[in-house]
CSV table of C-alpha atoms and ligand atoms in Angstrom, one decimal:
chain,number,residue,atom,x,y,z
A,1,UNK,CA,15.5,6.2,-17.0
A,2,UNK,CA,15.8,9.6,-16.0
A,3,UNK,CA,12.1,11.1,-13.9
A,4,UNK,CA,13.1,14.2,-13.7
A,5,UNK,CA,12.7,14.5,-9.7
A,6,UNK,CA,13.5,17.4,-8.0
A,7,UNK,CA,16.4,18.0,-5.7
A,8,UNK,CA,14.2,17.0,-2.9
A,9,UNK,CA,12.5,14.0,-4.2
A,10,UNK,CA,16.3,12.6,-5.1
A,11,UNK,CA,17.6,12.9,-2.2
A,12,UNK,CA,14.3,11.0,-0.3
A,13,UNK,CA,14.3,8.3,-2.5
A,14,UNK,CA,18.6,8.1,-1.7
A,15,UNK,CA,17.6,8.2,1.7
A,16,UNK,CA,15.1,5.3,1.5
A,17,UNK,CA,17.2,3.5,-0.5
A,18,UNK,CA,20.1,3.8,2.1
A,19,UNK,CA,17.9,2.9,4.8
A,20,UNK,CA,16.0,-0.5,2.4
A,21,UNK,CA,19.6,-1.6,1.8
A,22,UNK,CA,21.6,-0.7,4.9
A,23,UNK,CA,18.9,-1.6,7.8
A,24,UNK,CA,15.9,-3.5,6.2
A,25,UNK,CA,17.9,-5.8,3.8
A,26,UNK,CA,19.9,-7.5,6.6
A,27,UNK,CA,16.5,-8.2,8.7
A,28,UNK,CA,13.8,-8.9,5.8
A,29,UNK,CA,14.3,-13.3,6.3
A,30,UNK,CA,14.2,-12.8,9.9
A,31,UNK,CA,11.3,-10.7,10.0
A,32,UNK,CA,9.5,-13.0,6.7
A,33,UNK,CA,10.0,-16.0,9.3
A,34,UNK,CA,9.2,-14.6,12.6
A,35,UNK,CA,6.1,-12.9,11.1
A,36,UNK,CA,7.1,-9.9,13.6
A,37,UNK,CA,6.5,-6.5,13.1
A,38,UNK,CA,9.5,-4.6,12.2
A,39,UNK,CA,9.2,-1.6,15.0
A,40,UNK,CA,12.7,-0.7,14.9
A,41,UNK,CA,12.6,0.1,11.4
A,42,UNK,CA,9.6,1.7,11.7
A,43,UNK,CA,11.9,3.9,14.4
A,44,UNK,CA,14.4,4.7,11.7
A,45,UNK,CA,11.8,5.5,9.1
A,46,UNK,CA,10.2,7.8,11.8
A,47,UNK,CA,13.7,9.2,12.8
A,48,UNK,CA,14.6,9.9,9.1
A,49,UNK,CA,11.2,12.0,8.5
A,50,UNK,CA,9.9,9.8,5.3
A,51,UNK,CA,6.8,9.3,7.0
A,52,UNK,CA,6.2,12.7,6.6
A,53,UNK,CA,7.3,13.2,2.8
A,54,UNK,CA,3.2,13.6,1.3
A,55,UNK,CA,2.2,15.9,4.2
A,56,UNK,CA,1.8,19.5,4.1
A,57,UNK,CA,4.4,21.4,6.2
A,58,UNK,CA,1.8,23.1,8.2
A,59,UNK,CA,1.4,19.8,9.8
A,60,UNK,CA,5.0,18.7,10.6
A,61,UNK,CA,5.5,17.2,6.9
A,62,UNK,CA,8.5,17.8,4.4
A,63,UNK,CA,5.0,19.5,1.7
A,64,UNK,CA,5.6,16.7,-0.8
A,65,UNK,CA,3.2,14.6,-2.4
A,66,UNK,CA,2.0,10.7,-3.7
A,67,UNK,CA,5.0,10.7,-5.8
A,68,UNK,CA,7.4,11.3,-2.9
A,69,UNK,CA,5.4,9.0,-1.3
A,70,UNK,CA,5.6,5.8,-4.1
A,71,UNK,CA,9.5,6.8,-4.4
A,72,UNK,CA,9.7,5.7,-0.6
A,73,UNK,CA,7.5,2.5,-0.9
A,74,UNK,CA,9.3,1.5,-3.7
A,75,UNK,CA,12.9,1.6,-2.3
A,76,UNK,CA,11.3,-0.3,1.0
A,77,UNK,CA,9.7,-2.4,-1.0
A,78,UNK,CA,13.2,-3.2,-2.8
A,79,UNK,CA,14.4,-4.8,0.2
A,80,UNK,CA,11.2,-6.3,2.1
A,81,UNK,CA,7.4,-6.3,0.6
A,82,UNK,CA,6.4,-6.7,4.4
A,83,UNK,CA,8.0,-4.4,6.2
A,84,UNK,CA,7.0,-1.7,3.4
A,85,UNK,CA,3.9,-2.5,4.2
A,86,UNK,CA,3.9,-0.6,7.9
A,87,UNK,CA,5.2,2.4,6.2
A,88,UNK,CA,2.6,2.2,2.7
A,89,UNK,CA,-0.3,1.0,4.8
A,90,UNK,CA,0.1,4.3,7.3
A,91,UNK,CA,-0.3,6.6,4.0
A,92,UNK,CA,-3.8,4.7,3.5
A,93,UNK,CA,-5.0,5.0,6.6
A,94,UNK,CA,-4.1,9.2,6.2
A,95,UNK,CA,-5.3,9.3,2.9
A,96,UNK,CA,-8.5,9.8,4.1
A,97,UNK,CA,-7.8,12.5,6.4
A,98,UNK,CA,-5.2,14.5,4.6
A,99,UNK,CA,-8.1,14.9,1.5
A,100,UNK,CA,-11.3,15.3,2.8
A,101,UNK,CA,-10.5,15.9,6.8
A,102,UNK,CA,-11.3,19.0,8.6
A,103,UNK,CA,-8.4,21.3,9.9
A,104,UNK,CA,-9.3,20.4,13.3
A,105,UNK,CA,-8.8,16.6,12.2
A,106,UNK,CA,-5.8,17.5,10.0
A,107,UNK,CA,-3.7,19.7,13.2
A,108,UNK,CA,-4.8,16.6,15.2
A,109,UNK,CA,-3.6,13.4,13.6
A,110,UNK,CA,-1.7,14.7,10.7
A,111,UNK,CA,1.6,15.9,12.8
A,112,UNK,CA,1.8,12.7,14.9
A,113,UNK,CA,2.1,11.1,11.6
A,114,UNK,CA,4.8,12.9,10.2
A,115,UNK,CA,6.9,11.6,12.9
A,116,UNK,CA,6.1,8.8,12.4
A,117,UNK,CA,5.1,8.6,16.2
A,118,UNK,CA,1.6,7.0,15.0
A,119,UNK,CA,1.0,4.5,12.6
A,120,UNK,CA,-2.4,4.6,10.7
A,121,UNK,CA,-4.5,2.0,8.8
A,122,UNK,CA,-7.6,1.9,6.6
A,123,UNK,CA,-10.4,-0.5,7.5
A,124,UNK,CA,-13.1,-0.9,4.4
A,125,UNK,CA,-12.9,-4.9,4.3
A,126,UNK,CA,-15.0,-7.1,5.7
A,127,UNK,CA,-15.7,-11.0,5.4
A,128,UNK,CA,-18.7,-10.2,2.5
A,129,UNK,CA,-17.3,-7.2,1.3
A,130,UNK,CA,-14.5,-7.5,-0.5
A,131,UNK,CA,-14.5,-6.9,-4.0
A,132,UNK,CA,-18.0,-5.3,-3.5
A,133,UNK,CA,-16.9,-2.4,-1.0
A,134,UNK,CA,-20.3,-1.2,-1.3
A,135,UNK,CA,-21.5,-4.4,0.8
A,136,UNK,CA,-20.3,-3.0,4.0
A,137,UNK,CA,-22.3,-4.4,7.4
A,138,UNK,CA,-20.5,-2.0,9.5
A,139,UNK,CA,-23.0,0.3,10.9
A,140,UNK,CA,-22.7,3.8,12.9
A,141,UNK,CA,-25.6,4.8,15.1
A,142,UNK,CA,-25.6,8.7,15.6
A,143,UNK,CA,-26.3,9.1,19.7
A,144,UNK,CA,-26.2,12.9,21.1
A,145,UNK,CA,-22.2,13.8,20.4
A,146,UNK,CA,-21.5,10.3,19.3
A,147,UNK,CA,-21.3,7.5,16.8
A,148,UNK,CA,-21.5,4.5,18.2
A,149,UNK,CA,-19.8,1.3,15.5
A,150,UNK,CA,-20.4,-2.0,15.4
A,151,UNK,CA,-18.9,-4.8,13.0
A,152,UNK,CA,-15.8,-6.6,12.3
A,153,UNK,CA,-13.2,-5.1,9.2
A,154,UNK,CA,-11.0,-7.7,7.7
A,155,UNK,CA,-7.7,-8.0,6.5
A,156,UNK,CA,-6.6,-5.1,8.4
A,157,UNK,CA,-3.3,-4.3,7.4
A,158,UNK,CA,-1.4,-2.4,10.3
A,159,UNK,CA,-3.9,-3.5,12.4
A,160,UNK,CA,-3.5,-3.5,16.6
A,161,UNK,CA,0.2,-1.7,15.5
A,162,UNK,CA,-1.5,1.6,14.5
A,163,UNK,CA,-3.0,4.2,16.4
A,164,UNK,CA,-5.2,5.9,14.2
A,165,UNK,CA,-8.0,4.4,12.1
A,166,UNK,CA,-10.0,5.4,9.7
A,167,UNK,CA,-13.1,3.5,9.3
A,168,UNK,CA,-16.2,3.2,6.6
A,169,UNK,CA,-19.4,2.4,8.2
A,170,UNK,CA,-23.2,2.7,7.5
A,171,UNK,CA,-25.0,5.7,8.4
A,172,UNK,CA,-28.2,5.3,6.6
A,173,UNK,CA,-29.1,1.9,5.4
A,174,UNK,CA,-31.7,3.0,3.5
A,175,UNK,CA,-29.6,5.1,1.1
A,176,UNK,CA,-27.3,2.4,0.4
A,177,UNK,CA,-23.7,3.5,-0.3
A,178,UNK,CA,-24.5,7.1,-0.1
A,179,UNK,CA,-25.6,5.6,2.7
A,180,UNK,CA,-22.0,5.0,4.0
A,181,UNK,CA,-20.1,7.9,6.4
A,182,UNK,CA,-15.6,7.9,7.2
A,183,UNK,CA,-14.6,8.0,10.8
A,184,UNK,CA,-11.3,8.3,12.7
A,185,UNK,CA,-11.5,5.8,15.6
A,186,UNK,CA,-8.0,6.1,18.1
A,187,UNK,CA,-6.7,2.3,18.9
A,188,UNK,CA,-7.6,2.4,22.9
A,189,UNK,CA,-11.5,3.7,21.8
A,190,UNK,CA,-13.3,1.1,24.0
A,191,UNK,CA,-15.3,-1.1,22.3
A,192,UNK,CA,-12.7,-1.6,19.7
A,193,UNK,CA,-10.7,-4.8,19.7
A,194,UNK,CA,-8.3,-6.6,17.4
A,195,UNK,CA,-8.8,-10.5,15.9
A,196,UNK,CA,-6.0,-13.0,15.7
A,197,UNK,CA,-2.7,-12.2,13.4
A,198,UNK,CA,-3.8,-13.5,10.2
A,199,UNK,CA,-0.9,-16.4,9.1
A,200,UNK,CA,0.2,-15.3,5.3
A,201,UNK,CA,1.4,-16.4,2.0
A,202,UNK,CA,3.9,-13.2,2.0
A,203,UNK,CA,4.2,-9.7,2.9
A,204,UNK,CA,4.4,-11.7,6.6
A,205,UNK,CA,6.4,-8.5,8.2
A,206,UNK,CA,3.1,-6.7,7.9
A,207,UNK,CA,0.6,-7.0,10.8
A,208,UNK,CA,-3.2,-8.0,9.2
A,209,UNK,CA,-5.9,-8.6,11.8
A,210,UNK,CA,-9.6,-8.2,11.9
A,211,UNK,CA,-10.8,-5.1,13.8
A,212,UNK,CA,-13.7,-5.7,15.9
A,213,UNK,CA,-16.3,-2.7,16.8
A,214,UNK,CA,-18.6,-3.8,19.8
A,215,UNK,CA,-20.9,-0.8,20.7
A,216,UNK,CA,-17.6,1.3,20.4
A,217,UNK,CA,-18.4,5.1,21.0
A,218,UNK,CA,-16.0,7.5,18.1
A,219,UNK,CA,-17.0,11.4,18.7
A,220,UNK,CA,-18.8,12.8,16.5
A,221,UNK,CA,-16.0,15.3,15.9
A,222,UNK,CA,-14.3,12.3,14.1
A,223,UNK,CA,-16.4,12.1,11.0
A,224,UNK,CA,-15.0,12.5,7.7
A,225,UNK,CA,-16.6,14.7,5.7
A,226,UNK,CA,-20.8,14.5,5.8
A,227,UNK,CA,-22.9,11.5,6.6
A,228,UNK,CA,-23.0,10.0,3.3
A,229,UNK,CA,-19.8,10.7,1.7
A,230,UNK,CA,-18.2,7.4,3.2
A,231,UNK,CA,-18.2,5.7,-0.2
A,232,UNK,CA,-17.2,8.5,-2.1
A,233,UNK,CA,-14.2,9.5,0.3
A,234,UNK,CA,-13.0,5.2,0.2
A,235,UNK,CA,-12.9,5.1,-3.5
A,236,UNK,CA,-10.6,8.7,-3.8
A,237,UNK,CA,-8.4,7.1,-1.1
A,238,UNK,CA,-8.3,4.0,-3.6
A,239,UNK,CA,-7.8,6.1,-6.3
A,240,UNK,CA,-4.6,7.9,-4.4
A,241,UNK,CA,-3.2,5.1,-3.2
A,242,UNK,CA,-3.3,2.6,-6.4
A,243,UNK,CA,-0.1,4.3,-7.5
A,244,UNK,CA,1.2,3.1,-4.0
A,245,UNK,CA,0.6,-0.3,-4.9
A,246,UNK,CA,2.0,0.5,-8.2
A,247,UNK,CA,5.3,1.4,-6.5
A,248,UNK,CA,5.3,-1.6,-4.2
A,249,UNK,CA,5.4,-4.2,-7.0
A,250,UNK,CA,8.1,-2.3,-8.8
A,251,UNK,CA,10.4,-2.3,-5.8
A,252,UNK,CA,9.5,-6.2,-5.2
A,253,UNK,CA,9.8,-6.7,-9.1
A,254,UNK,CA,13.2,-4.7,-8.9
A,255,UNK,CA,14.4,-6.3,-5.4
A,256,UNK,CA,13.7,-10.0,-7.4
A,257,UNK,CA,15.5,-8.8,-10.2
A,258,UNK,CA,18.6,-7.4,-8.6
A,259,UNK,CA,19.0,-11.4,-7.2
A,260,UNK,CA,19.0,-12.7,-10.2
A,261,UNK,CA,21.0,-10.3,-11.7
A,262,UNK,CA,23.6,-10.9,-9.2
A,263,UNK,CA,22.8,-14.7,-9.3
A,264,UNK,CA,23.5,-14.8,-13.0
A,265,UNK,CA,26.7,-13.0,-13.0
A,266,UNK,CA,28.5,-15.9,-10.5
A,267,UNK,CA,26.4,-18.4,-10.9
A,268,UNK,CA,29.2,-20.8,-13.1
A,269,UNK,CA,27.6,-23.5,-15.5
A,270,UNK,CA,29.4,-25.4,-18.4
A,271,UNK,CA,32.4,-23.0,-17.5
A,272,UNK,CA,30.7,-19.7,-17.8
A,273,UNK,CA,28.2,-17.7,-15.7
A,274,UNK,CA,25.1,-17.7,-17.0
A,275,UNK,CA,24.2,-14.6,-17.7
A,276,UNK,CA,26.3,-15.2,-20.5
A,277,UNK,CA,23.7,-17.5,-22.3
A,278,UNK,CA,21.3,-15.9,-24.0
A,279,UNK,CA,18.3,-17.5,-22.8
A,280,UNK,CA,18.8,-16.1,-19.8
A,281,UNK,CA,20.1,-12.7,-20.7
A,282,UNK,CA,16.7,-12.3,-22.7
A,283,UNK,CA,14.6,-12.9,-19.8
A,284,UNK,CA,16.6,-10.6,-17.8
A,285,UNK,CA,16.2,-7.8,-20.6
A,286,UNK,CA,12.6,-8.3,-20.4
A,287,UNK,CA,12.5,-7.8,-17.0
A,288,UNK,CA,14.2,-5.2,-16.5
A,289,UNK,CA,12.2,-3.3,-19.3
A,290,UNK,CA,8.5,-4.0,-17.8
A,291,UNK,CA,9.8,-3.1,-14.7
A,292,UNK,CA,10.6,0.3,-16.2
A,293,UNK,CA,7.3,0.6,-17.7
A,294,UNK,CA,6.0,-0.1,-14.8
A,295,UNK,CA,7.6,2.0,-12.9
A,296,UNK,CA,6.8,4.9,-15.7
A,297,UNK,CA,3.3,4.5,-15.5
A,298,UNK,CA,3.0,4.5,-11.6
A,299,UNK,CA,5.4,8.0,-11.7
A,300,UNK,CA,3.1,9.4,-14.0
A,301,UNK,CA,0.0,8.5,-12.4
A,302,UNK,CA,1.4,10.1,-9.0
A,303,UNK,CA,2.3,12.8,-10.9
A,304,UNK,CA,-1.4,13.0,-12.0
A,305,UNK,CA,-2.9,13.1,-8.2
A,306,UNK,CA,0.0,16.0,-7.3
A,307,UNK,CA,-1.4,17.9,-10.2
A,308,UNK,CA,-4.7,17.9,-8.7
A,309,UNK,CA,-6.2,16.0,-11.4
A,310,UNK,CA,-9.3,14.8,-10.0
A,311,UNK,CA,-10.9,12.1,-12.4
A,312,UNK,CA,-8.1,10.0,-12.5
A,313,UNK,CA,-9.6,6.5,-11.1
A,314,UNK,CA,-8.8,4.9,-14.6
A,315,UNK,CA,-5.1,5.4,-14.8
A,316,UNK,CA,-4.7,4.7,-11.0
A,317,UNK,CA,-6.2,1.1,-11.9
A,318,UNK,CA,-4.0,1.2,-14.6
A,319,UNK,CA,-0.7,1.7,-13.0
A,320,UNK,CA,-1.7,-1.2,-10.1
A,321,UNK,CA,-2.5,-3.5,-12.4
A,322,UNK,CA,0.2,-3.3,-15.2
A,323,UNK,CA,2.7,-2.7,-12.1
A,324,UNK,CA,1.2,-5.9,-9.8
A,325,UNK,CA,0.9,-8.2,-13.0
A,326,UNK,CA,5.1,-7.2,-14.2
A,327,UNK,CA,6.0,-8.0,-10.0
A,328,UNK,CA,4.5,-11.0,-10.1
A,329,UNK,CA,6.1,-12.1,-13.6
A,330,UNK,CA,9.6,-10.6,-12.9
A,331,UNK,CA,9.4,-12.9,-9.5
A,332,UNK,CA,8.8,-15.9,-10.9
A,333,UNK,CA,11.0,-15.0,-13.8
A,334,UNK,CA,13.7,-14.3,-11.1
A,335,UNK,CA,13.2,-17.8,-9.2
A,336,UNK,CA,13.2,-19.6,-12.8
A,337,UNK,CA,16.9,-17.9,-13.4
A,338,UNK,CA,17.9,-18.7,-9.9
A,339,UNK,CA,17.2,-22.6,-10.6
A,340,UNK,CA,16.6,-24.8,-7.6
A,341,UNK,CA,18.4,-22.3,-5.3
A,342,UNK,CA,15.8,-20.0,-6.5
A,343,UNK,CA,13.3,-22.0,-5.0
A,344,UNK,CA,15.0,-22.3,-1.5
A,345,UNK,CA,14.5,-19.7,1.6
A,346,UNK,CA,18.2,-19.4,1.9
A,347,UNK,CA,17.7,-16.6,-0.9
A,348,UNK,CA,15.3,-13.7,-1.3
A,349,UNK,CA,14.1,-14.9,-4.6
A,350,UNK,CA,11.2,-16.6,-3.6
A,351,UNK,CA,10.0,-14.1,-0.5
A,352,UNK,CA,9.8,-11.6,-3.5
A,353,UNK,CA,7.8,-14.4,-5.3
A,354,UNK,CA,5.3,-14.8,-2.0
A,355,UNK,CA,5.2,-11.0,-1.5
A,356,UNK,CA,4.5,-9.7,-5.4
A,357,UNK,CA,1.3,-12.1,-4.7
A,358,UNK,CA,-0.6,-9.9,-2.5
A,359,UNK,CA,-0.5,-6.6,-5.0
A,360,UNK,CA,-2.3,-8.4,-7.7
A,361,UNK,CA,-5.1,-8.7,-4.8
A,362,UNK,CA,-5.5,-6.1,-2.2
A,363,UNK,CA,-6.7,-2.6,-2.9
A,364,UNK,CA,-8.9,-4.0,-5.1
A,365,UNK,CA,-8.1,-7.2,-7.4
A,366,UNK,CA,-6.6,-7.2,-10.9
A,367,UNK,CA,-9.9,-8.2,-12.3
A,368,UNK,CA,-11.5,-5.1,-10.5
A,369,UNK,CA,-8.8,-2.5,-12.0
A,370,UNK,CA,-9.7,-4.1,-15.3
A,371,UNK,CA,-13.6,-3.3,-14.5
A,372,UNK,CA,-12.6,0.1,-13.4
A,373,UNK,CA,-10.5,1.1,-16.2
A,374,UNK,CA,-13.1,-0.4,-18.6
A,375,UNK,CA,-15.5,1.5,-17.2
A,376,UNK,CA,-13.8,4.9,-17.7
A,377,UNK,CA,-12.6,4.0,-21.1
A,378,UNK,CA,-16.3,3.4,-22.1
A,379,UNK,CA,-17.8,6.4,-20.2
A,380,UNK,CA,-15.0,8.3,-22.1
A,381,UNK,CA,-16.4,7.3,-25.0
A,382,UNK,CA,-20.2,8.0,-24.4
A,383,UNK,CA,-18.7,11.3,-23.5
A,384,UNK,CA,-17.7,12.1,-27.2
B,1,COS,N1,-14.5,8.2,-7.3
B,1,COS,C1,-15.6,8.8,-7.1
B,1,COS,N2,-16.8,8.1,-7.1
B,1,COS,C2,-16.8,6.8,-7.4
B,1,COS,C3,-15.6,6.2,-7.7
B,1,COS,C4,-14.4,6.9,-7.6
B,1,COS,N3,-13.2,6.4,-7.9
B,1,COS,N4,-15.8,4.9,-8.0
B,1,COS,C5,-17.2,4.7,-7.9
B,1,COS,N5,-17.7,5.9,-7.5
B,1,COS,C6,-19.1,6.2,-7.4
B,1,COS,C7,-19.8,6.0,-8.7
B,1,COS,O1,-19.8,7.1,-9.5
B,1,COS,C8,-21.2,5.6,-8.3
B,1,COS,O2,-22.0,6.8,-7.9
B,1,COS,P1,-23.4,7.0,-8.5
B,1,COS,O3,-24.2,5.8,-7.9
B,1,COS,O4,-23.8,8.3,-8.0
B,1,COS,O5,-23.3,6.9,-10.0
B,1,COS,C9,-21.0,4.8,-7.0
B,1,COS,O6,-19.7,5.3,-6.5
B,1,COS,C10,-21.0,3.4,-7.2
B,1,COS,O7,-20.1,3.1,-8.2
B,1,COS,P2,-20.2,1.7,-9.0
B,1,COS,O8,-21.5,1.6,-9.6
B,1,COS,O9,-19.0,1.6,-9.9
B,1,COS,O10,-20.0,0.7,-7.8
B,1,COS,P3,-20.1,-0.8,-7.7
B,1,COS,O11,-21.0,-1.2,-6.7
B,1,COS,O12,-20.1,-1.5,-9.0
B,1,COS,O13,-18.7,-1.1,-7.0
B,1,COS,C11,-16.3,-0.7,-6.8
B,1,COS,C12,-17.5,-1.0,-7.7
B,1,COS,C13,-15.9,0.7,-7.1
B,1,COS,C14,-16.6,-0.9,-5.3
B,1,COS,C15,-15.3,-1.7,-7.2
B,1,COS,O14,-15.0,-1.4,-8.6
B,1,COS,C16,-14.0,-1.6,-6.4
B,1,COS,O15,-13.1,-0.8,-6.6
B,1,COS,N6,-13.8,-2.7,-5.6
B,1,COS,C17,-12.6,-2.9,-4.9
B,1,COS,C18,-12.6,-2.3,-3.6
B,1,COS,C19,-11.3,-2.3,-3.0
B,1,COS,O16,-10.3,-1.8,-3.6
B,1,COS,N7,-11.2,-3.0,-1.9
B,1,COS,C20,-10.0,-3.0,-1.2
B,1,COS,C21,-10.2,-2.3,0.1
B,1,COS,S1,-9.0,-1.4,0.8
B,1,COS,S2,-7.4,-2.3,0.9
């Protein structure tokens, strides 16, 4: 299928592509075992300038946008959910600076960024707030020229690798969610720790750990916003970076496809290969036509946030959950092909399988997009 990218957005997503297949390919079982993170790719990334491809040039970025943004994941993603995972997780964790931080904030973190000379995460999570974001603990006391935080964020991804966090805490606990203020806390800040390296089912490249705020003191220069726009600034970050996770499970849908594509084609039974039965050629035509929808709907919804559209919370569920829900089919779809050697670590097949897991999940579960876009479709309505 033909997007239509520019000249520029071509010749990032070639890059990425070059860099999936060429660098991260080779490593993505060593790093899937080891459950290391994967700095010198990280390096190359940094060295090739795609961390920088959503930000503005005015603060050391190449000016493009989400799109530019999903086209990298996507081809990372291609060769190793986990290891994407440093690179998509870093464009979280901005999210909420590059959209509602001040230019102070934005000439301080944003450039380091582009470089890819700090990583960034997003901390929302915690232990009873999952699903209901709104149930945050974390609390920010304002003291003089301070904010001093204390609570634990879980599920951290990026976290005790990055540099920069941005964090959602409670300001006012009287006001509830409007109640809720963003921060930027520097790893280093005392009074902020890391837990243990959470064990994982996949995406085990990609560093997830609690983050632990014990009386830690964040400048008051560092808030987001206003008091009170913590909520509201989380849920545009979630509705920017959906299409992120929309691109994630199309590169892991396509990496699991492109193994049992090439399985197919050598793999010899009753004389032929089998991707000359039929059985098999179906399910690969179905697969490789969701993955195209998919991958249609999570370009257009990035699209949509480069346009500046700014209600757009419905179609960014959209595009994660169509996307996430084809990943995880096309992955088991891809082990099923594969047969028993589907099913062992010697090939990628199943790491796709573990990794497509986690999209249906994080950034909000499948059955929350389904709220979401439910929602929307019946405030649309009242709207008539
Ligand atoms: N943009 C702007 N405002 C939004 C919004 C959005 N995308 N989503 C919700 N809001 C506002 C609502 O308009 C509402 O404001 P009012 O009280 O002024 O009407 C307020 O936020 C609360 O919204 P809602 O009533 O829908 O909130 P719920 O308590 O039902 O919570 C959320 C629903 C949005 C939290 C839930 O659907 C969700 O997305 N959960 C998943 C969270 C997530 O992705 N976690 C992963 C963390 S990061 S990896």
């Amino acid at each position: 299928m033909d997007y239509m990218l520019t000249d520029t957005q071509a010749m990032i997503r070639d890059l990425a592509r070059k860099i999936a297949q060429e660098k991260i390919k080779p490593v993505a079982a060593h790093y899937d075992e080891t459950e290391e993170f994967a700095w010198p790719i990280m390096k190359i990334l940094a060295e090739s300038d795609l961390f920088g491809v959503y930000i503005p040039e005015q603060y050391g970025g190449l000016g493009g946008g989400i799109l530019d943004m999903c086209l990298v994941t996507e081809e990372l993603s291609r060769a190793c959910g986990g290891i994407a995972l440093g690179y998509a997780g870093t464009g979280l964790g901005t999210l909420p600076i590059l959209q509602h931080g001040s230019e102070e904030q934005k000439k301080k973190y944003l450039p380091d960024i582009a470089k890819g000379k700090r990583l960034a995460a997003f901390c929302l999570t915690e232990a009873e707030a999952g699903s209901d974001a709104g149930a945050i603990k974390t609390t920010a006391r304002k003291e003089g020229d301070k904010y001093i935080l204390n609570g634990t964020k879980q599920w951290i991804t990026n976290a005790g690798e990055a540099e920069i966090y941005t964090v959602i805490a409670i300001t006012d606990k009287a006001k509830g969610i409007r109640g809720a203020s963003a921060f930027i806390v520097e790893k280093g800040t005392k009074g902020m720790e890391f837990g243990k390296k959470e064990k994982k089912m996949g995406i085990r490249a990609s560093a997830t750990r609690e983050v632990i705020f014990t009386d830690c003191e964040v400048p008051a220069a560092n808030l987001i916003s206003r008091e009170g726009m913590g909520f509201i600034v989380a849920m545009k970050t979630l509705d920017t970076s959906r299409p992120g996770v929309a691109a994630q499970a199309v590169g892991i849908g396509q990496g699991a496809l492109d193994c049992a594509l090439d399985y197919s084609r050598t793999r010899v039974q009753f004389g032929v290969p089998i991707s000359s039965f039929q059985a098999v050629q179906h399910m690969l035509a179905d697969m490789g036509t969701q993955i195209e929808a998919a991958r249609a709907l999570a370009y257009s919804v990035a699209r949509m946030a480069d346009a500046g559209v700014k209600s757009m919370s419905k179609e960014s569920a959209m595009a994660k959950l169509f996307a996430s829900d084809v990943a995880m089919k096309v992955a088991v779809d891809a082990v099923q092909i594969m047969g028993g050697y589907g099913y062992m670590r010697d090939y990628p097949a199943e790491k796709f399988m573990r990794d497509a897991k986690i999209t249906q999940i994080y950034e909000g579960t499948n059955q929350i997009q389904r709220n979401v876009i439910a929602a929307n479709m019946i405030k649309e309505t009242l709207k008539k």
